[in-house]
Amino acid sequence: MLRFSFKSNNCFVSCFSSYVVICIKRISSYVRSTTMGEMLKQNCSILSKFKELQLM
């Protein structure tokens, strides 16, 4: 649980520093459509994809 929370916090930190508007929209939609745990995992995977695109 601690490791998962730590990773999720890192995702949100990088998220709000780089993709504030996109993240707020996606987080609000995930809160409505999924449980909190699933929302965190999906958000992390989306962020990693965004970072890959940013590097290209």
GROMACS .gro file of C-alpha atoms in nm, residues 20-46:
model
   27
   20VAL     CA    1  -0.233   2.073  -1.526
   21VAL     CA    2  -0.537   2.126  -1.748
   22ILE     CA    3  -0.532   1.779  -1.904
   23CYS     CA    4  -0.492   1.615  -1.565
   24ILE     CA    5  -0.773   1.807  -1.398
   25LYS     CA    6  -1.009   1.706  -1.679
   26ARG     CA    7  -0.902   1.342  -1.674
   27ILE     CA    8  -0.904   1.313  -1.296
   28SER     CA    9  -1.254   1.460  -1.272
   29SER     CA   10  -1.380   1.218  -1.539
   30TYR     CA   11  -1.210   0.920  -1.369
   31VAL     CA   12  -1.357   1.010  -1.030
   32ARG     CA   13  -1.703   0.992  -1.187
   33SER     CA   14  -1.643   0.669  -1.383
   34THR     CA   15  -1.408   0.452  -1.171
   35THR     CA   16  -1.304   0.374  -0.817
   36MET     CA   17  -1.022   0.577  -0.663
   37GLY     CA   18  -0.766   0.295  -0.692
   38GLU     CA   19  -0.839   0.233  -1.060
   39MET     CA   20  -0.831   0.607  -1.129
   40LEU     CA   21  -0.481   0.633  -0.979
   41LYS     CA   22  -0.348   0.339  -1.181
   42GLN     CA   23  -0.499   0.460  -1.509
   43ASN     CA   24  -0.374   0.813  -1.451
   44CYS     CA   25  -0.020   0.684  -1.395
   45SER     CA   26  -0.020   0.482  -1.717
   46ILE     CA   27  -0.159   0.779  -1.913
   0.00000   0.00000   0.00000
